[in-house]
XYZ file of C-alpha atoms in Angstrom:
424
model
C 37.562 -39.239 53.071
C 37.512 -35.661 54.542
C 40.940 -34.705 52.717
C 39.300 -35.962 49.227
C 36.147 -33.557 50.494
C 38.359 -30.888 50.897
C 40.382 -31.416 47.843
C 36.984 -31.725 45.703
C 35.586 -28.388 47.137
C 39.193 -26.325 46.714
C 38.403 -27.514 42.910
C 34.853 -26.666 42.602
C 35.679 -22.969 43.986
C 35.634 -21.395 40.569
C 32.063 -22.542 39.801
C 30.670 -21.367 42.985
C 31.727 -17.907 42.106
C 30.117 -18.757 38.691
C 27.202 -19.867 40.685
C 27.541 -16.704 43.029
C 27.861 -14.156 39.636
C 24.736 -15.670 37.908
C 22.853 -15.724 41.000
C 23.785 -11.730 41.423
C 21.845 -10.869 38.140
C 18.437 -10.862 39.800
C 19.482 -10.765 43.521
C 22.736 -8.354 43.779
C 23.516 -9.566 47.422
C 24.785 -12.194 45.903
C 27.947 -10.560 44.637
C 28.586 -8.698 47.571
C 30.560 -9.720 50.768
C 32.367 -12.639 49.617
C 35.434 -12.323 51.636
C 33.151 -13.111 54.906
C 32.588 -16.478 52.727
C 36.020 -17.374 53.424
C 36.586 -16.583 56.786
C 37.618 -12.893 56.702
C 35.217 -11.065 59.044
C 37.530 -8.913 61.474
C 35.822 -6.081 62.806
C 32.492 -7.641 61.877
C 32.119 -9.877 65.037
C 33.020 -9.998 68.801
C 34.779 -13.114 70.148
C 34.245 -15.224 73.074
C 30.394 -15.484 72.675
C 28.261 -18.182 70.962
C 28.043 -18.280 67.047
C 24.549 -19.579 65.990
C 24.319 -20.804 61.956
C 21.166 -21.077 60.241
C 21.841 -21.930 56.891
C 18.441 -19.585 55.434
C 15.312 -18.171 55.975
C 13.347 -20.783 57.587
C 16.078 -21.975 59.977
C 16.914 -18.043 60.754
C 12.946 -18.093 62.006
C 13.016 -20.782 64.219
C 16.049 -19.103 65.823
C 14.775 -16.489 66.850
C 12.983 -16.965 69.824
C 16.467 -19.265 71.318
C 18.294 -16.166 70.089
C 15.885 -14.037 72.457
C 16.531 -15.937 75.190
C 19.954 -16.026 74.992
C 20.308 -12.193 74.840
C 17.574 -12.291 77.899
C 19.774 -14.612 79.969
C 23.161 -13.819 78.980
C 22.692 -10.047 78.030
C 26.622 -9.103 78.015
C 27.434 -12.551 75.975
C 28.343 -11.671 72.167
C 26.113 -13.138 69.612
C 27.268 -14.326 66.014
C 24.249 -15.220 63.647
C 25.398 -16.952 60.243
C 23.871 -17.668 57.002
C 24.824 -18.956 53.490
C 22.158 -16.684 51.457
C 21.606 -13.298 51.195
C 17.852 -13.954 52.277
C 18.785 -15.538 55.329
C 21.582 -12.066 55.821
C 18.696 -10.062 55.371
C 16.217 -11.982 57.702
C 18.421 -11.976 60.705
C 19.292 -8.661 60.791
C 15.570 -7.256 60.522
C 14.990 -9.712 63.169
C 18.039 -8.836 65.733
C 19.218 -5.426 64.237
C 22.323 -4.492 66.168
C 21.603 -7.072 69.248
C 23.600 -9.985 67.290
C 26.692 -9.689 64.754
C 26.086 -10.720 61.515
C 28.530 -12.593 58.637
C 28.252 -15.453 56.559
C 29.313 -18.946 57.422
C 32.625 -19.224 55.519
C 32.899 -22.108 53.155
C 33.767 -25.330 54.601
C 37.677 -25.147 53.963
C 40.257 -25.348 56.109
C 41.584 -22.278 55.846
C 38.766 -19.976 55.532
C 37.507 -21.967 59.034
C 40.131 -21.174 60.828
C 40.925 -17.517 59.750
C 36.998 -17.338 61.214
C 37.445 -19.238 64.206
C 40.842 -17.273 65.084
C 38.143 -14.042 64.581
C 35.437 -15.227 66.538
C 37.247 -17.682 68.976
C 33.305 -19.253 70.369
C 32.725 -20.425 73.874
C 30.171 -22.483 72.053
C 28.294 -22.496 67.961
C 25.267 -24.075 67.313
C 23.956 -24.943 64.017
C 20.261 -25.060 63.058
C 18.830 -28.044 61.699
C 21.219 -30.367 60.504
C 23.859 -29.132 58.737
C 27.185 -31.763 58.739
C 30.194 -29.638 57.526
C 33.167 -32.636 58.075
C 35.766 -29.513 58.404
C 33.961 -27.118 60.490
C 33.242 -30.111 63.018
C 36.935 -31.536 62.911
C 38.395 -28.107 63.710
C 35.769 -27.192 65.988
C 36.572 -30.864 67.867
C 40.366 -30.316 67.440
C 40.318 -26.733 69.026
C 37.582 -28.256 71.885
C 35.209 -25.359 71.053
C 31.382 -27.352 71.616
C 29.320 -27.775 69.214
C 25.442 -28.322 69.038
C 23.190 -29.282 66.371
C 20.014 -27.732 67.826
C 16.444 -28.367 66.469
C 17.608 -31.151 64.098
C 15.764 -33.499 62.005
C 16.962 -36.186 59.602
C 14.713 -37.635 56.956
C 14.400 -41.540 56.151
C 15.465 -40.016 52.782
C 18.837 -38.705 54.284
C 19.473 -41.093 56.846
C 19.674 -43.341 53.319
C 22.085 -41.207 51.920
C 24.491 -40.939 55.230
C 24.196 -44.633 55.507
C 26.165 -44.959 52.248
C 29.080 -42.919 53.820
C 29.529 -45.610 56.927
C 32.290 -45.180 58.996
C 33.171 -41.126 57.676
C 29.662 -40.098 59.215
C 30.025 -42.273 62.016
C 33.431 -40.594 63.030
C 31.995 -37.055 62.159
C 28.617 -37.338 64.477
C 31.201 -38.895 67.524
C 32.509 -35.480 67.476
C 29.466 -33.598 68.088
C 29.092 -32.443 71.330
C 25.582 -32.824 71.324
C 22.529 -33.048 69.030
C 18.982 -31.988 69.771
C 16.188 -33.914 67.822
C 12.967 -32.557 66.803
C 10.877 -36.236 67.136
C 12.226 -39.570 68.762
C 12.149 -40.812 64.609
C 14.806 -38.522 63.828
C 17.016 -39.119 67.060
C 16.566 -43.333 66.391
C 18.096 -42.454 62.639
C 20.588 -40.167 64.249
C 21.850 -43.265 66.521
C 21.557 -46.102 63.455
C 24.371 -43.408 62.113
C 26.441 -43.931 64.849
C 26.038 -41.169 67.118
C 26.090 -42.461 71.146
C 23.126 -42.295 73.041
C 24.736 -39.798 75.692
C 25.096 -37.501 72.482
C 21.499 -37.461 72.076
C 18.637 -34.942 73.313
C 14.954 -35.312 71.656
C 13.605 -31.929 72.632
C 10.732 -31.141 70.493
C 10.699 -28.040 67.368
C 11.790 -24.893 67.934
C 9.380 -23.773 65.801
C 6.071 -24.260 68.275
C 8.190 -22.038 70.377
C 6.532 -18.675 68.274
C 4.179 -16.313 69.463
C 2.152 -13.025 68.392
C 3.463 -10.343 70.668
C 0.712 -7.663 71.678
C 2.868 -5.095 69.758
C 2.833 -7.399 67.006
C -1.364 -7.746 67.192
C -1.632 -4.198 67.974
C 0.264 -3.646 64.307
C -1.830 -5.924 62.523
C -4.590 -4.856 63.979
C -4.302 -1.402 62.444
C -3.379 -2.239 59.534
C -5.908 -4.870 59.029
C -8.131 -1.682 59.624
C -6.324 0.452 57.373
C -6.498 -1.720 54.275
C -9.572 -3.891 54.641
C -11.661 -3.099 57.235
C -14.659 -4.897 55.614
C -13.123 -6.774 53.306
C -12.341 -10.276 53.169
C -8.673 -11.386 52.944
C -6.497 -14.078 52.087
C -2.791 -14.567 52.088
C -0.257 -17.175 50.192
C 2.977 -17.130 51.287
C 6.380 -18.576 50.708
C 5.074 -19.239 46.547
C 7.723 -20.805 44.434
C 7.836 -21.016 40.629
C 4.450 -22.144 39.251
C 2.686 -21.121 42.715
C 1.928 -17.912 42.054
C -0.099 -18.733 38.492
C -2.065 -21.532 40.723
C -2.874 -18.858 43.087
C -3.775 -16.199 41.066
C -5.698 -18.586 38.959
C -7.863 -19.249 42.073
C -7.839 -16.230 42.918
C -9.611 -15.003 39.171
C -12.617 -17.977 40.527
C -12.694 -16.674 44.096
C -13.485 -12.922 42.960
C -16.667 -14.128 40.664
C -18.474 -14.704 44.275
C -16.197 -12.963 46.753
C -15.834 -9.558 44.061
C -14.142 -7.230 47.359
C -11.714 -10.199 47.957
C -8.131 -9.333 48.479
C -5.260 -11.338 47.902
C -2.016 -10.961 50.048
C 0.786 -12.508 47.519
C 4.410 -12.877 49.080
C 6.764 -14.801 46.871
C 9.771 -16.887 49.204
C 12.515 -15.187 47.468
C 13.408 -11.762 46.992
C 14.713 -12.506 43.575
C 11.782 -13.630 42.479
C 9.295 -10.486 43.481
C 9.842 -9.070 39.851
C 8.212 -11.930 38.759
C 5.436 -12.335 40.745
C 4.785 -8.698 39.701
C 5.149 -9.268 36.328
C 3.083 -12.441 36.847
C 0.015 -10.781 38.445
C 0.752 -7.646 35.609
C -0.054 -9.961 32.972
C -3.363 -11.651 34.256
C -4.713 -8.413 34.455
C -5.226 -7.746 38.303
C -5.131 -4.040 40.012
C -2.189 -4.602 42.317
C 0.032 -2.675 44.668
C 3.565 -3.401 46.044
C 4.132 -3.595 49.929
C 6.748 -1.418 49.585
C 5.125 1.190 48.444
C 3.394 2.131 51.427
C 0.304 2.256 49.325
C -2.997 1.438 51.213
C -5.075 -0.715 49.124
C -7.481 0.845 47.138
C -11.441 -0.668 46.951
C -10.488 -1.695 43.171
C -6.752 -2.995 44.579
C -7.516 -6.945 44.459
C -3.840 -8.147 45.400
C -0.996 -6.757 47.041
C 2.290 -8.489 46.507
C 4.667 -8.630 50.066
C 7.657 -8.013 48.850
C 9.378 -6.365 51.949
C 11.530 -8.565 54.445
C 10.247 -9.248 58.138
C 6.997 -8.747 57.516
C 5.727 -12.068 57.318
C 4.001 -12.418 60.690
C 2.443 -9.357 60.570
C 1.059 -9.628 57.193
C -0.743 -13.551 58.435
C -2.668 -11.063 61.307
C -4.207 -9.295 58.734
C -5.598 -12.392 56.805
C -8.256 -14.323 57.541
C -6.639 -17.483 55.995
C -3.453 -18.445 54.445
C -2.071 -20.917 52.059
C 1.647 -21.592 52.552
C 3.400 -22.479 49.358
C 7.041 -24.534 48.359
C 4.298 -27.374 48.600
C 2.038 -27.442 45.117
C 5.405 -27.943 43.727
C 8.277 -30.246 44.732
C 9.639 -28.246 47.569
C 8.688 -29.897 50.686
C 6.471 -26.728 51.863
C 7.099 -24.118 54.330
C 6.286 -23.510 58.065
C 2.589 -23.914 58.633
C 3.062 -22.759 62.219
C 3.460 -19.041 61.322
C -0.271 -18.621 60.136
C -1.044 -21.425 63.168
C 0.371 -18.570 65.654
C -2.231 -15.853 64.908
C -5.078 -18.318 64.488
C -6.289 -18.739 61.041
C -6.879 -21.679 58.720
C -3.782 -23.183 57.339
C -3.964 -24.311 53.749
C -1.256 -26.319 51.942
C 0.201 -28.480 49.117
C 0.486 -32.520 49.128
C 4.364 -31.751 48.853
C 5.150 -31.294 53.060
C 7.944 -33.669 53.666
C 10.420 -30.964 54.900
C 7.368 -30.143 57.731
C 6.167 -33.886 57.849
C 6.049 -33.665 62.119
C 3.883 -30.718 62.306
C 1.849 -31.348 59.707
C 0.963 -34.213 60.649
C 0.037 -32.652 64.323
C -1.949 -30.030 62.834
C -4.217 -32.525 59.956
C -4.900 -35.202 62.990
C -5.976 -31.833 64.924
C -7.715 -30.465 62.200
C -5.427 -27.468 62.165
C -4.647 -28.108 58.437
C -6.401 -28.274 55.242
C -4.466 -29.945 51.910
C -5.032 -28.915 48.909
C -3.642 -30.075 45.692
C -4.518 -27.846 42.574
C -6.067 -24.858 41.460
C -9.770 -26.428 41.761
C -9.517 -27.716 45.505
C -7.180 -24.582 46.265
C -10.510 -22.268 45.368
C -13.285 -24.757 46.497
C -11.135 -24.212 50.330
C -10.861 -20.829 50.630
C -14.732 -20.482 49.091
C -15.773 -22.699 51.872
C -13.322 -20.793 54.631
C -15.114 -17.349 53.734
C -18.470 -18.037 53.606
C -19.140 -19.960 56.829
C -17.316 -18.248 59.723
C -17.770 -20.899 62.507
C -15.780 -23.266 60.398
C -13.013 -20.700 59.345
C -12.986 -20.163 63.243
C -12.626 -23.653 64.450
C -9.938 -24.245 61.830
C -7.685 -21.440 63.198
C -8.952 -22.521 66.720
C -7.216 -25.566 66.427
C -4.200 -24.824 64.715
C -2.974 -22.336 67.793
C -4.250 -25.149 70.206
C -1.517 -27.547 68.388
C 1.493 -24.683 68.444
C 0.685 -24.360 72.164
C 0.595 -28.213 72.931
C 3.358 -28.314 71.611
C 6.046 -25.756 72.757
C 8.584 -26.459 75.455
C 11.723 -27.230 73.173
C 13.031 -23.689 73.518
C 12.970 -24.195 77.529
C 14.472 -27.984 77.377
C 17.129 -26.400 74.864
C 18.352 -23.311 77.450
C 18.606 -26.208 80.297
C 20.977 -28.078 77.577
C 23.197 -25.039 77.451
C 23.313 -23.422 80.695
C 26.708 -26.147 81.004
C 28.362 -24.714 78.157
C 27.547 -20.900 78.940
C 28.729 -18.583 82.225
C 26.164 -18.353 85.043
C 23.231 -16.758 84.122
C 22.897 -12.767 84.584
C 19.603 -12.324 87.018
C-alpha cells in the first residue's frame, strides 16, 4: 500500500506544480521556495532540536503557546516550525521571528524526506492536529527519531474514511510514538483504528491554552482609542467566499440604527484581500486598508485587516465578533480567539472542524449561532444596544477558555522524556 502511495504521488508531481503556478497568480508565495518542498533546506535550519509541523494558519496558532514553552524551558534547543502554505510561512514567522527556523514540510516522498531529515536530524517532531503522512512516519520509525501527534482530533467523518484503509492505517498509527487527543471521542476513534492504548494521551486543546498579554491589551487599548473611541465596533474574521457579501449586507441594516458603526473586515486568506476590497468598493462603503496605517475617519464605516498577526489585537478593539469559514461549508474557525479578550462570539451553523469548543461555549452561553444575513444583523443589533447582555456573553466565553486550559501543561510533562533536562 505505501509503495503504490508513493508511486501515485511521484506521478501527480507535475500537477502540483500546476496547482502551485495557478495558485501564484493571486498569492506569489506560492511560486517561491519550492526546493524547501522537497527536502532541500541546508542552511535554513539547525539540527538536533525538535521540528514542530502545523500544516496552516489555524494549527500554526494553537502552536504557539507549546512553542513558547519550549523556547522557555529548553532555551538553547533548536526549533524547526513547518508549514505547507504560504499563510501558515507567514504566520509563524510574525509569531516567532528569529526564535524558531522556518521551511516548509517537504512533500511526502522518500527522497525529499530524507534529504530533510539528513538536514535537520530531530531529537523529536511533532505534528499538529492530525496529519498521517505513511512516508514521513515510516522513515521517522525506521531512523527511531519520535514522533508525536500533539493536539489531535479525528472526526466520525474521518475515522469512516481510515476505517476503509484497515490494516495500512493500523500499521501506520503502531508506529507513532505517541498521540495526544483533544476529547476522549477522538482518542476512542483513534484506538477502533488500531492504535494501542499505551500510545494514547487525551490531554485537552491546545487552543484554551491562549491568553491576552498586558502588552497585547495595552496595544489594543490604544488603538481602540485611536480609531473609535466612542464608536461602536464590530469585527468578522476568518470570511471565506460569499462571507464577506453576508456581512457587509448586515452591515448596510446595522448602520440604518447604529449610523457611527464600524466594521472590522479580515478575510482568512491573503489572496483573497483584493477581493474583499473590491467587494466592499462595489457596495459603496467608505473604507480603509489596515495596512495603510490610516486611522479611521468619522465617515470610515469599515476597515478591511489585511495585515498578518494582527488578529488578536484587532478582536481587543471590537466589542463583538463573528468568526467566519462557518455561513459557508467550511467547518468555521477558532471561536476561542474573540473568547480570550472577552466579547460575544458569533458564528455560522457550519462548526464541525470546532465541534468540542463550540459546543463548551453554546451550553455556557459563550456562543451565539447565526445562520444568514437576517439573524446575523438581528445579533449584533441586540449585542449593541443592551450592554449587560453583550457583557455577560463575553463574560462567559473567557470563563469557558479558562475552564478549560491545562493541555499545554499535560503536553510539556509528555515531552520532558523525549527532550534533555530542563534549563532552570
Amino acid at each position: 500500500m505505501t509503495t503504490l502511495y508513493t508511486v501515485l504521488l511521484y506521478l501527480i508531481q507535475p500537477l502540483i506544480w500546476l496547482r502551485l503556478w495557478l495558485r501564484g497568480r493571486k498569492a506569489p508565495e506560492y511560486r517561491k521556495r519550492w526546493a524547501e518542498r522537497y527536502g532541500y533546506c541546508t542552511g535554513k535550519v539547525e539540527p538536533d532540536g525538535i521540528v514542530l509541523h502545523s500544516v496552516s494558519v489555524g494549527e500554526t496558532l494553537a502552536a504557539i503557546p507549546l512553542v513558547q514553552a519550549l523556547r522557555h524551558r529548553y532555551p538553547t534547543l533548536p526549533i524547526t516550525v513547518t508549514t505547507m502554505t504560504p499563510t501558515g510561512s507567514e504566520r509563524a514567522q510574525s509569531a516567532f521571528g528569529k526564535d524558531v527556523h522556518h521551511v516548509y514540510l517537504p512533500y511526502d516522498l522518500p527522497g525529499a524526506i530524507s534529504r530533510f531529515l539528513n538536514t535537520v536530524n530531530p531529537r523529536l517532531m511533532i505534528i499538529m492536529e492530525t496529519e498521517l503522512w505513511p512516508n514521513i512516519i515510516r522513515i521517522l520509525h525506521q531512523r527511531q527519531i519520535p514522533l508525536m501527534i500533539a493536539n489531535a482530533r479525528l472526526s466520525e467523518r474521518s475515522a469512516k474514511g481510515y476505517r476503509k484503509l484497515g490494516g495500512f492505517v493500523r500499521h501506520l498509527l503502531q508506529r507513532i510514538t505517541l498521540i495526544t487527543a483533544q476529547t476522549a471521542e477522538d482518542g476512542d476513534r483513534f484506538l477502533a483504528l488500531g492504535l494501542k492504548r499505551s500510545q494514547l494521551a487525551v490531554t485537552g486543546s491546545l487552543k484554551f491554552d491562549i491568553s491576552v498579554t498586558p502588552e497585547l491589551a495595552a496595544r489594543a487599548i490604544t488603538l481602540r482609542r485611536q480609531w473609535a473611541p466612542r464608536r461602536p465596533v464590530w469585527i468578522a474574521t476568518s470570511t471565506h467566499e460569499g462571507e464577506e457579501a453576508i456581512v457587509l449586507d448586515a452591515h448596510r441594516r446595522l448602520l440604518q440604527t447604529f449610523p457611527d458603526l464600524l466594521l472590522i473586515l479580515v478575510p482568512r486568506h491573503p489572496e483573497r484581500f483584493s477581493d474583499a476590497c473590491d467587494l466592499t468598493h462595489k457596495r459603496n462603503f467608505s473604507f480603509i486598508l489596515r495596512s495603510s496605517g490610516e486611522i479611521p475617519s468619522g465617515s470610515t464605516q469599515v476597515v478591511i485587516g489585511d495585515t498578518m498577526g494582527e488578529l488578536m489585537l484587532l478582536y481587543g478593539i471590537a466589542d463583538l465578533a463573528f468568526v467566519g469559514g462557518s455561513l459557508v461549508e467550511r467547518g468555521g474557525h477558532n471561536p476561542l480567539e474573540p473568547a480570550a479578550n472577552a466579547i460575544p462570539v458569533l458564528i455560522g451553523p457550519h462548526t464541525w472542524n470546532f465541534k468540542d469548543i463550540c459546543g463548551k461555549l453554546q451550553k455556557a452561553q459563550g456562543l451565539i449561532t447565526v445562520k444568514d444575513v437576517v439573524s446575523l444583523e438581528k445579533e449584533v443589533a441586540n449585542l449593541l444596544l443592551d450592554e449587560d447582555y453583550r457583557l455577560y456573553y463575553g463574560r462567559h466565553a473567557v470563563e469557558v477558555l479558562h475552564q478549560n486550559q491545562g493541555a499545554l501543561q499535560c503536553l510539556l510533562q509528555l515531552l520532558k522524556s523525549h527532550l534533555p533536562p530542563r534549563a532552570y
